[in-house]
C-alpha cells in the first residue's frame, strides 16, 4: 500500500471513529437518536468514496488493464449465496458441551394467533419456555448474507472500521470485568479468532483460562443498518401478551446483538419483558428457572447504588464445575475476583431446584417468558439476536 492510500485509510479511520462514537453515545436517547439517520448516511457516502479512491489509486499503480472488482460497500445486497461460498466460516470447535437434563419442547408451524392465545389464556405462573425451529431459517443472515462468515461481517462493518462496545471478562458480575470500545476488526482478531485458537490448543480443564471479549446487549443493528436488513422481527413478537408493567410497553420489539467466542457468559438473570432469543451462528447452552425459585437463586443486593436484584448471586458455571479457574488476564487478580461457590443448605437447595435447559443451534428461537431466570453460555463462536417485547 503506497503512502497516499495509507493517508486515506488513516483519515477514514478517524472519521468513522468520530461518527461511531456519536452514534454509540446517543444510544436510545430519542433526541440524539434522530441524528443517527444522517450520521449513517454520511458513513454510507464515506464508504463509497473510500472504495472509489482506493480503487482508483490501485488501478493507477497497476500496469494491467483495470478489472471489475467486487464492491465492498454497505450498498451491496450480495444476495447471491455463491458470493460467499468460498469464504471460511467461524470456528465451530466446542471446548466442552454441557449435558441437557430437562429439555425444552421444540415446536414449529406455530401461528401468531395460536401464540397470542397461549399468552393471554395461560396464567403468568404457568407460562413456559419453548424453542421454535422455523422462525429465522429464511433470514439473509442465515443464507445469502451469512453472519457465519467473518469476511461478510467485515464488509458490513466498513472493512471492520465500525466501533463496537466490548465487555471484557468472564461475566459482568466479576470484579475484573470492564468495557472498551473497539473497531470491529480489532474485536474480531483479538477476541474471536485468537480465542478460537486458544481453545483448540488447550485441554478441557484449562478452557476457562483466556481473555474473553463479548459484544453483548448492544443495539448493533440500529447502529449498522446493513446488518438490520439481514434479519426480520419474528412474527411471534407481534403477539400481544398482557403487559408485565406499564413501563415495558413498546410499539416495536427491542433488538440486541450478542456476539462472542466460546465461553462467553450472561449470568443468571431476569428480564422485564418477554424475550425471543434467535441463534444465528454457533451454539449456546441456556438454562432457565421459574420465577418461583427466586429465593433459592439469591438475587444480588444493590451494588454502588445500582439495583442488581434481576441478577442471581448463584453462579451456574461455578456450581456445575464448568468455571473452576480464574481467567489469566493479569497478575493483579485477587482471591475476591473468584466467583463464589455456595455452601451448606444453600448449595443443596440450588442443586435440588428444578430447571429447564437446551442447546440452541443456528435457526433456533427460544421463547423466554417474562420474569424467568436464564443463564446463557456460548459453546462455540456465537452470534445471537434477542427480541424483547411486552
Coordinates of N, CA and C in Angstrom, one line a residue, residues 114-128 241-242:
X114 N -52.2 -18.5 17.5 CA -52.1 -19.5 18.5 C -51.2 -19.1 19.6
X115 N -50.1 -18.4 19.3 CA -49.1 -18.0 20.3 C -49.8 -16.9 21.2
X116 N -50.5 -16.0 20.6 CA -51.1 -14.9 21.4 C -52.2 -15.5 22.3
X117 N -52.9 -16.5 21.8 CA -54.0 -17.2 22.6 C -53.3 -17.9 23.8
X118 N -52.2 -18.5 23.6 CA -51.4 -19.1 24.7 C -51.0 -18.1 25.7
X119 N -50.5 -17.0 25.3 CA -50.1 -15.9 26.2 C -51.2 -15.3 27.0
X120 N -52.3 -15.2 26.4 CA -53.4 -14.5 27.0 C -54.3 -15.4 27.8
X121 N -54.4 -16.7 27.5 CA -55.2 -17.6 28.3 C -54.5 -18.4 29.3
X122 N -53.2 -18.3 29.3 CA -52.4 -19.0 30.3 C -52.0 -18.1 31.4
X123 N -52.2 -18.5 32.7 CA -51.8 -17.6 33.8 C -50.3 -17.4 33.7
X124 N -49.8 -16.2 34.1 CA -48.4 -15.9 34.1 C -47.5 -17.0 34.8
X125 N -48.1 -17.6 35.9 CA -47.3 -18.6 36.6 C -47.1 -19.9 35.8
X126 N -48.0 -20.1 34.8 CA -47.9 -21.3 34.0 C -47.3 -21.2 32.7
X127 N -46.9 -20.0 32.3 CA -46.2 -19.8 31.0 C -44.8 -20.6 31.1
X128 N -44.4 -21.1 30.0 CA -43.2 -22.0 30.0 C -42.4 -21.7 28.7
X241 N -49.2 -10.0 24.6 CA -49.4 -10.6 25.9 C -49.9 -9.5 26.8
X242 N -50.5 -9.9 27.9 CA -50.8 -8.9 29.0 C -49.5 -8.3 29.4

